[in-house]
mmCIF file with all atom_site columns, C-alpha atoms in Angstrom:
data_model
loop_
_atom_site.group_PDB
_atom_site.id
_atom_site.type_symbol
_atom_site.label_atom_id
_atom_site.label_alt_id
_atom_site.label_comp_id
_atom_site.label_asym_id
_atom_site.label_entity_id
_atom_site.label_seq_id
_atom_site.pdbx_PDB_ins_code
_atom_site.Cartn_x
_atom_site.Cartn_y
_atom_site.Cartn_z
_atom_site.occupancy
_atom_site.B_iso_or_equiv
_atom_site.pdbx_formal_charge
_atom_site.auth_seq_id
_atom_site.auth_comp_id
_atom_site.auth_asym_id
_atom_site.auth_atom_id
_atom_site.pdbx_PDB_model_num
ATOM 1  C CA . MET E 1 1  ? 87.105  -76.190  12.081  1.00 57.00 ? 511 MET E CA 1
ATOM 2  C CA . THR E 1 2  ? 86.971  -79.194  9.765   1.00 68.00 ? 512 THR E CA 1
ATOM 3  C CA . CYS E 1 3  ? 88.494  -82.599  10.099  1.00 75.00 ? 513 CYS E CA 1
ATOM 4  C CA . GLU E 1 4  ? 90.702  -83.464  7.126   1.00 80.00 ? 514 GLU E CA 1
ATOM 5  C CA . THR E 1 5  ? 92.090  -86.953  6.526   1.00 89.00 ? 515 THR E CA 1
ATOM 6  C CA . THR E 1 6  ? 95.809  -87.480  6.100   1.00 89.00 ? 516 THR E CA 1
ATOM 7  C CA . PHE E 1 7  ? 95.233  -88.407  2.449   1.00 92.00 ? 517 PHE E CA 1
ATOM 8  C CA . GLN E 1 8  ? 93.343  -85.148  1.840   1.00 93.00 ? 518 GLN E CA 1
ATOM 9  C CA . LEU E 1 9  ? 96.043  -83.125  3.589   1.00 93.00 ? 519 LEU E CA 1
ATOM 10 C CA . LEU E 1 10 ? 98.714  -84.814  1.479   1.00 93.00 ? 520 LEU E CA 1
ATOM 11 C CA . GLN E 1 11 ? 96.856  -83.859  -1.702  1.00 92.00 ? 521 GLN E CA 1
ATOM 12 C CA . HIS E 1 12 ? 96.759  -80.200  -0.644  1.00 92.00 ? 522 HIS E CA 1
ATOM 13 C CA . THR E 1 13 ? 100.336 -79.891  0.617   1.00 95.00 ? 523 THR E CA 1
ATOM 14 C CA . SER E 1 14 ? 102.504 -82.068  -1.639  1.00 95.00 ? 524 SER E CA 1
ATOM 15 C CA . PRO E 1 15 ? 104.724 -80.494  -4.295  1.00 94.00 ? 525 PRO E CA 1
ATOM 16 C CA . THR E 1 16 ? 103.545 -80.981  -7.878  1.00 94.00 ? 526 THR E CA 1
ATOM 17 C CA . GLU E 1 17 ? 106.531 -79.769  -9.900  1.00 95.00 ? 527 GLU E CA 1
ATOM 18 C CA . ALA E 1 18 ? 108.283 -81.888  -12.537 1.00 96.00 ? 528 ALA E CA 1
ATOM 19 C CA . GLY E 1 19 ? 110.069 -84.788  -10.847 1.00 95.00 ? 529 GLY E CA 1
ATOM 20 C CA . ASP E 1 20 ? 107.882 -84.761  -7.714  1.00 95.00 ? 530 ASP E CA 1
ATOM 21 C CA . CYS E 1 21 ? 105.980 -87.824  -6.530  1.00 93.00 ? 531 CYS E CA 1
ATOM 22 C CA . ALA E 1 22 ? 104.268 -88.358  -3.192  1.00 93.00 ? 532 ALA E CA 1
ATOM 23 C CA . GLU E 1 23 ? 102.447 -91.613  -2.523  1.00 93.00 ? 533 GLU E CA 1
ATOM 24 C CA . ALA E 1 24 ? 100.465 -92.764  0.493   1.00 93.00 ? 534 ALA E CA 1
ATOM 25 C CA . ALA E 1 25 ? 98.747  -96.001  1.383   1.00 93.00 ? 535 ALA E CA 1
ATOM 26 C CA . TRP E 1 26 ? 97.267  -97.912  4.267   1.00 92.00 ? 536 TRP E CA 1
ATOM 27 C CA . ALA E 1 27 ? 99.882  -99.961  6.117   1.00 89.00 ? 537 ALA E CA 1
ATOM 28 C CA . SER E 1 28 ? 97.447  -102.893 6.202   1.00 92.00 ? 538 SER E CA 1
ATOM 29 C CA . ASP E 1 29 ? 97.374  -102.903 2.366   1.00 94.00 ? 539 ASP E CA 1
ATOM 30 C CA . ASN E 1 30 ? 101.178 -103.150 2.199   1.00 95.00 ? 540 ASN E CA 1
ATOM 31 C CA . PRO E 1 31 ? 102.213 -105.869 4.668   1.00 95.00 ? 541 PRO E CA 1
ATOM 32 C CA . GLY E 1 32 ? 105.945 -106.100 5.253   1.00 94.00 ? 542 GLY E CA 1
ATOM 33 C CA . TYR E 1 33 ? 106.626 -102.566 3.977   1.00 94.00 ? 543 TYR E CA 1
ATOM 34 C CA . ASN E 1 34 ? 109.644 -101.035 5.739   1.00 94.00 ? 544 ASN E CA 1
ATOM 35 C CA . ALA E 1 35 ? 108.848 -97.352  6.329   1.00 89.00 ? 545 ALA E CA 1
ATOM 36 C CA . ASP E 1 36 ? 112.410 -96.757  7.565   1.00 94.00 ? 546 ASP E CA 1
ATOM 37 C CA . ALA E 1 37 ? 114.187 -98.086  4.453   1.00 94.00 ? 547 ALA E CA 1
ATOM 38 C CA . ILE E 1 38 ? 116.420 -95.662  2.552   1.00 95.00 ? 548 ILE E CA 1
ATOM 39 C CA . PRO E 1 39 ? 115.705 -95.317  -0.257  1.00 93.00 ? 549 PRO E CA 1
ATOM 40 C CA . ALA E 1 40 ? 112.036 -96.071  0.276   1.00 87.00 ? 550 ALA E CA 1
ATOM 41 C CA . ALA E 1 41 ? 110.580 -98.955  -1.705  1.00 90.00 ? 551 ALA E CA 1
ATOM 42 C CA . ARG E 1 42 ? 107.581 -98.286  -3.928  1.00 89.00 ? 552 ARG E CA 1
ATOM 43 C CA . LEU E 1 43 ? 104.238 -99.079  -2.353  1.00 93.00 ? 553 LEU E CA 1
ATOM 44 C CA . LYS E 1 44 ? 102.396 -102.076 -3.792  1.00 92.00 ? 554 LYS E CA 1
ATOM 45 C CA . LYS E 1 45 ? 98.879  -100.717 -3.214  1.00 95.00 ? 555 LYS E CA 1
ATOM 46 C CA . VAL E 1 46 ? 98.761  -96.917  -3.410  1.00 95.00 ? 556 VAL E CA 1
ATOM 47 C CA . GLN E 1 47 ? 95.709  -94.991  -2.178  1.00 93.00 ? 557 GLN E CA 1
ATOM 48 C CA . VAL E 1 48 ? 96.927  -91.503  -3.180  1.00 94.00 ? 558 VAL E CA 1
ATOM 49 C CA . ALA E 1 49 ? 99.558  -90.457  -5.736  1.00 95.00 ? 559 ALA E CA 1
ATOM 50 C CA . ILE E 1 50 ? 100.408 -86.782  -6.261  1.00 95.00 ? 560 ILE E CA 1
ATOM 51 C CA . GLY E 1 51 ? 102.874 -85.349  -8.743  1.00 95.00 ? 561 GLY E CA 1
ATOM 52 C CA . PRO E 1 52 ? 103.853 -85.953  -12.358 1.00 95.00 ? 562 PRO E CA 1
ATOM 53 C CA . ALA E 1 53 ? 106.677 -88.389  -11.533 1.00 94.00 ? 563 ALA E CA 1
ATOM 54 C CA . CYS E 1 54 ? 104.357 -90.986  -9.999  1.00 91.00 ? 564 CYS E CA 1
#
């Protein structure tokens, strides 16, 4: 068994079709970000971006 980080897992499991975009970041790098907002605001400091629409 291996230990995979959340960012690595996101890269392996996120959709990559036209129009898809998945972004992830450290909460500490985005102070004040509201994770419950709908629609979600764009992250200011992104660690991982997957998909052609990013």
